[in-house]
CSV table of C-alpha atoms in Angstrom, one decimal:
chain,number,residue,atom,x,y,z
Y,1,MET,CA,66.7,219.2,116.8
Y,2,SER,CA,68.3,216.8,113.8
Y,3,ILE,CA,66.2,215.6,111.4
Y,4,ASP,CA,66.6,211.8,112.4
Y,5,SER,CA,65.1,213.0,116.1
Y,6,ASN,CA,62.1,214.8,114.4
Y,7,PRO,CA,58.8,212.8,115.8
Y,8,PHE,CA,57.1,213.9,112.9
Y,9,LYS,CA,59.2,212.3,110.4
Y,10,ALA,CA,57.3,209.6,108.4
Y,11,PRO,CA,58.9,206.1,109.7
Y,12,VAL,CA,60.8,204.0,107.0
Y,13,ALA,CA,58.3,201.2,107.1
Y,14,ARG,CA,60.1,197.7,106.4
Y,15,VAL,CA,57.3,196.5,104.3
Y,16,HIS,CA,58.8,193.2,102.8
Y,17,ASP,CA,61.2,192.3,105.5
Y,18,HIS,CA,60.2,188.8,106.9
Y,19,ILE,CA,56.9,189.0,105.7
Y,20,GLU,CA,56.4,185.2,104.8
Y,21,SER,CA,58.1,184.2,108.4
Y,22,VAL,CA,56.2,186.6,110.4
Y,23,MET,CA,52.7,186.8,108.7
Y,24,GLY,CA,52.5,183.3,107.1
Y,25,ASN,CA,51.8,182.3,103.7
Y,26,PHE,CA,50.3,185.2,101.5
Y,27,ILE,CA,47.4,184.3,99.1
Y,28,PRO,CA,47.4,186.9,96.4
Y,29,GLU,CA,43.6,185.8,95.6
Y,30,GLY,CA,42.6,185.7,99.0
Y,31,ARG,CA,40.7,182.8,100.8
Y,32,ARG,CA,37.3,181.9,102.2
Y,33,VAL,CA,36.8,182.4,106.0
Y,34,PRO,CA,33.7,181.6,108.1
Y,35,THR,CA,30.9,184.2,108.6
Y,36,GLY,CA,31.6,184.8,112.2
Y,37,ASN,CA,35.1,186.3,111.0
Y,38,GLY,CA,33.4,189.4,109.9
Y,39,TYR,CA,32.6,190.3,113.9
Y,40,GLN,CA,36.1,189.2,114.8
Y,41,TRP,CA,37.8,191.7,112.3
Y,42,LEU,CA,36.0,194.6,114.4
Y,43,LEU,CA,36.8,193.0,117.5
Y,44,ARG,CA,40.5,192.7,116.6
Y,45,GLY,CA,40.3,196.6,115.7
Y,46,TRP,CA,39.3,197.2,119.1
Y,47,GLN,CA,42.0,195.1,120.7
Y,48,MET,CA,44.6,197.4,118.3
Y,49,PHE,CA,43.1,200.5,119.5
Y,50,ARG,CA,43.7,199.6,123.0
Y,51,SER,CA,47.2,199.0,122.5
Y,52,ALA,CA,47.7,202.9,122.2
Y,53,PRO,CA,44.4,204.7,122.5
Y,54,GLY,CA,46.1,208.2,123.0
Y,55,THR,CA,48.1,208.0,119.6
Y,56,TRP,CA,45.0,206.2,118.1
Y,57,VAL,CA,42.6,209.4,118.9
Y,58,GLY,CA,45.6,211.7,118.2
Y,59,ILE,CA,45.7,210.2,114.6
Y,60,SER,CA,42.1,210.1,114.3
Y,61,VAL,CA,41.7,214.0,115.2
Y,62,ALA,CA,44.3,214.8,112.8
Y,63,LEU,CA,43.0,212.8,110.2
Y,64,ILE,CA,39.5,214.1,110.5
Y,65,VAL,CA,40.6,217.9,110.6
Y,66,ILE,CA,43.0,217.7,107.6
Y,67,MET,CA,40.2,216.2,105.6
Y,68,MET,CA,37.7,218.8,106.6
Y,69,VAL,CA,40.1,221.6,105.7
Y,70,ILE,CA,40.9,220.2,102.5
Y,71,GLY,CA,37.0,219.6,101.7
Y,72,MET,CA,36.2,223.1,102.4
Y,73,ILE,CA,38.6,224.4,99.4
Y,74,PRO,CA,36.8,224.3,96.2
Y,75,VAL,CA,38.3,222.2,93.6
Y,76,VAL,CA,41.3,221.3,96.0
Y,77,ASN,CA,38.6,219.2,98.0
Y,78,LEU,CA,38.8,216.6,95.2
Y,79,ALA,CA,42.1,215.6,96.6
Y,80,VAL,CA,40.4,214.0,99.7
Y,81,ASN,CA,39.5,211.1,97.7
Y,82,LEU,CA,43.3,211.0,96.3
Y,83,LEU,CA,44.7,211.3,99.5
Y,84,GLY,CA,42.3,208.7,101.4
Y,85,PRO,CA,44.2,205.8,100.4
Y,86,VAL,CA,47.6,207.6,101.2
Y,87,PHE,CA,46.7,208.2,104.9
Y,88,ILE,CA,45.2,204.6,105.0
Y,89,GLY,CA,48.5,203.3,103.7
Y,90,GLY,CA,50.2,205.0,106.7
Y,91,ILE,CA,47.6,203.7,109.1
Y,92,ILE,CA,47.9,200.0,108.1
Y,93,ILE,CA,51.7,200.5,108.4
Y,94,GLY,CA,51.3,201.3,112.0
Y,95,CYS,CA,49.1,198.4,112.4
Y,96,ARG,CA,51.8,196.0,111.2
Y,97,ALA,CA,54.0,197.8,113.5
Y,98,ILE,CA,51.9,197.1,116.3
Y,99,GLU,CA,51.5,193.5,115.3
Y,100,GLU,CA,55.4,193.3,115.3
Y,101,GLY,CA,55.8,194.7,118.8
Y,102,GLU,CA,57.1,197.8,117.5
Y,103,GLY,CA,54.0,200.1,118.7
Y,104,LEU,CA,52.2,202.9,116.9
Y,105,ARG,CA,53.4,206.3,116.4
Y,106,PHE,CA,51.9,209.5,115.2
Y,107,ALA,CA,53.9,209.7,112.3
Y,108,HIS,CA,52.5,206.7,111.0
Y,109,LEU,CA,49.9,208.8,109.6
Y,110,PHE,CA,52.1,210.0,107.2
Y,111,ALA,CA,54.1,207.1,106.3
Y,112,GLY,CA,52.1,206.4,103.2
Y,113,PHE,CA,53.9,209.3,101.7
Y,114,SER,CA,57.1,207.6,101.7
Y,115,THR,CA,55.9,204.3,101.1
Y,116,ARG,CA,54.2,203.2,97.6
Y,117,LEU,CA,52.8,206.9,97.0
Y,118,GLY,CA,52.4,206.5,93.3
Y,119,GLY,CA,50.2,203.2,93.8
Y,120,LEU,CA,48.1,204.8,96.5
Y,121,LEU,CA,47.6,207.9,94.8
Y,122,LEU,CA,46.3,206.0,91.7
Y,123,VAL,CA,44.0,203.9,93.8
Y,124,GLY,CA,42.4,207.3,95.0
Y,125,LEU,CA,42.4,208.5,91.5
Y,126,LEU,CA,40.5,205.6,90.2
Y,127,TYR,CA,38.1,205.6,93.3
Y,128,LEU,CA,37.5,209.5,92.3
Y,129,LEU,CA,36.7,208.8,89.0
Y,130,ALA,CA,34.2,206.0,90.0
Y,131,VAL,CA,32.6,208.4,92.3
Y,132,LEU,CA,32.5,211.0,89.6
Y,133,GLY,CA,30.9,208.8,87.3
Y,134,ALA,CA,28.4,207.4,89.8
Y,135,ALA,CA,27.4,210.9,90.5
Y,136,ALA,CA,27.0,211.8,86.8
Y,137,ILE,CA,24.7,208.7,86.4
Y,138,PHE,CA,22.5,209.8,89.3
Y,139,GLY,CA,22.2,213.1,88.4
Y,140,ILE,CA,21.6,212.2,84.7
Y,141,ILE,CA,18.6,209.8,85.9
Y,142,VAL,CA,17.2,212.7,88.5
Y,143,ALA,CA,17.6,215.3,85.7
Y,144,VAL,CA,15.6,213.1,83.0
Y,145,GLY,CA,12.8,212.5,85.7
Y,146,ALA,CA,12.5,216.0,86.6
Y,147,PHE,CA,12.3,217.1,83.0
Y,148,ALA,CA,9.5,214.4,82.4
Y,149,GLY,CA,7.5,215.6,85.4
Y,150,ALA,CA,8.3,219.2,84.5
Y,151,GLY,CA,9.2,220.1,88.3
Y,152,ALA,CA,11.8,219.9,90.7
Y,153,PRO,CA,13.3,216.5,91.7
Y,154,ASP,CA,10.9,214.9,93.9
Y,155,PRO,CA,12.7,212.5,96.7
Y,156,THR,CA,9.6,210.2,96.8
Y,157,SER,CA,9.3,210.1,93.1
Y,158,ALA,CA,10.2,206.7,91.4
Y,159,THR,CA,13.0,208.0,89.3
Y,160,PHE,CA,14.6,209.3,92.3
Y,161,ILE,CA,14.1,206.3,94.1
Y,162,VAL,CA,15.8,204.1,90.9
Y,163,ALA,CA,18.6,206.9,90.8
Y,164,VAL,CA,19.5,206.0,94.6
Y,165,LEU,CA,19.5,202.3,94.1
Y,166,VAL,CA,21.6,202.7,90.9
Y,167,LEU,CA,23.9,204.7,93.2
Y,168,MET,CA,24.1,202.0,95.9
Y,169,VAL,CA,24.8,199.1,93.0
Y,170,VAL,CA,27.7,201.2,92.1
Y,171,PHE,CA,28.8,201.9,95.4
Y,172,VAL,CA,28.8,198.6,97.1
Y,173,PRO,CA,31.2,196.7,94.6
Y,174,LEU,CA,33.5,200.2,94.6
Y,175,ALA,CA,33.8,200.0,98.4
Y,176,MET,CA,34.5,196.3,98.3
Y,177,ALA,CA,37.4,197.0,95.8
Y,178,VAL,CA,38.8,199.8,97.6
Y,179,TRP,CA,38.5,198.4,100.9
Y,180,LEU,CA,41.8,196.1,100.8
Y,181,ALA,CA,43.4,198.0,98.2
Y,182,PRO,CA,45.9,200.0,100.4
Y,183,PRO,CA,47.7,197.1,102.2
Y,184,LEU,CA,48.0,195.0,99.1
Y,185,VAL,CA,49.8,198.2,97.5
Y,186,VAL,CA,52.2,199.0,100.6
Y,187,PHE,CA,53.1,195.4,101.3
Y,188,HIS,CA,52.7,193.4,98.1
Y,189,ASP,CA,53.7,195.8,95.3
Y,190,PHE,CA,50.5,195.2,93.5
Y,191,SER,CA,49.8,197.9,91.1
Y,192,ALA,CA,46.5,200.1,91.9
Y,193,PHE,CA,44.5,197.9,89.5
Y,194,GLN,CA,45.7,194.5,90.9
Y,195,ALA,CA,45.1,195.8,94.3
Y,196,LEU,CA,41.3,196.9,93.5
Y,197,LYS,CA,40.6,193.7,91.6
Y,198,ALA,CA,42.1,191.4,94.4
Y,199,SER,CA,40.3,193.4,97.1
Y,200,PHE,CA,36.8,193.2,95.3
Y,201,PHE,CA,37.0,189.3,94.6
Y,202,ALA,CA,38.3,188.8,98.4
Y,203,ALA,CA,35.3,190.6,99.4
Y,204,LEU,CA,32.9,189.2,97.1
Y,205,ARG,CA,34.6,185.6,98.2
Y,206,ASN,CA,33.8,186.6,101.8
Y,207,SER,CA,30.3,188.2,101.1
Y,208,LEU,CA,28.5,186.8,104.2
Y,209,PRO,CA,31.4,187.7,106.9
Y,210,PHE,CA,31.6,190.9,105.0
Y,211,LEU,CA,27.9,191.4,105.5
Y,212,VAL,CA,28.3,190.5,109.2
Y,213,TYR,CA,31.2,193.0,109.6
Y,214,GLY,CA,29.2,195.6,107.6
Y,215,LEU,CA,26.3,195.2,110.2
Y,216,CYS,CA,28.4,195.4,113.2
Y,217,VAL,CA,29.8,198.3,112.0
Y,218,LEU,CA,26.5,200.1,111.4
Y,219,LEU,CA,25.5,199.3,115.1
Y,220,ALA,CA,29.0,200.9,116.2
Y,221,ALA,CA,28.5,204.0,114.3
Y,222,ILE,CA,24.9,204.6,116.0
Y,223,VAL,CA,26.5,204.1,119.3
Y,224,ALA,CA,29.3,206.5,118.3
Y,225,CYS,CA,26.8,209.1,117.4
Y,226,LEU,CA,24.8,209.1,120.9
Y,227,PRO,CA,27.5,211.1,122.9
Y,228,LEU,CA,27.5,214.1,120.6
Y,229,PHE,CA,29.2,212.2,118.0
Y,230,LEU,CA,32.6,212.0,120.5
Y,231,GLY,CA,32.4,208.4,120.0
Y,232,TRP,CA,33.8,208.6,116.3
Y,233,LEU,CA,37.3,209.5,117.8
Y,234,VAL,CA,37.4,205.8,118.6
Y,235,LEU,CA,35.3,204.3,115.9
Y,236,VAL,CA,37.5,205.7,113.2
Y,237,PRO,CA,40.7,204.1,114.2
Y,238,VAL,CA,38.8,200.9,115.1
Y,239,LEU,CA,37.5,200.9,111.6
Y,240,TYR,CA,41.0,201.3,110.0
Y,241,ALA,CA,42.8,198.8,112.3
Y,242,SER,CA,39.7,196.3,111.7
Y,243,MET,CA,40.6,197.0,108.0
Y,244,TYR,CA,44.0,195.7,108.6
Y,245,ALA,CA,42.5,192.6,110.4
Y,246,PHE,CA,40.0,192.0,107.5
Y,247,TYR,CA,43.4,191.8,105.4
Y,248,ARG,CA,45.2,189.6,107.5
Y,249,ASP,CA,42.4,187.0,107.9
Y,250,VAL,CA,41.6,186.7,104.2
Y,251,PHE,CA,45.2,187.2,102.4
Y,252,PHE,CA,47.2,185.0,104.6
Y,253,GLU,CA,46.9,181.2,105.6
Y,254,PRO,CA,45.9,180.8,109.3
């Protein structure tokens, strides 16, 4: 079998071809959209999933297995945070292919390794550093509380609750910064810093639709857990596709 006919070869994505004419005018800083659009992002993700459910489930299973295997290896498990944006970058390239009528392929899962790999890895590295910083802050607060109480950390103590609240305060803006960063790096040559900044302010500008989106995702996650967690095989690709829908809605003129 020749290299060109290899079905697992990462596709060469035409990430800059005809972006303006096909997708509309790009708005680097993002735009404010109606609150109800938060629900539409998830709905659009479902519609994209329905375009190739078998391929989507295959991608979902492969991604979960890869991340689980990496996560079980000491020290190497830190690479989960580094590689996350790379795999997401490949998936959103697949979403672009669906939108352009080319269809999704399993190989799109690995397309990020051949498209803006450095920028995607840097997004992952910055995310990893932020996570480690948040974990350190959480640990310090809990340790101080335990030391002051001369005992083991108590999940019901005021100190532990404060530590959890601090963790939430850190992770919410971190999620806002990372959520839309991969497509900005892949499709628009944003640096990792530019992408994280643009993603954060775009999500902040659309805090209400983002909240609606988050609540819809929470409800969907509860439903996905009911049949022995098998629903996650569908919800995971729907979430990634909805991420692309979010990016398309916010960063392009209608």
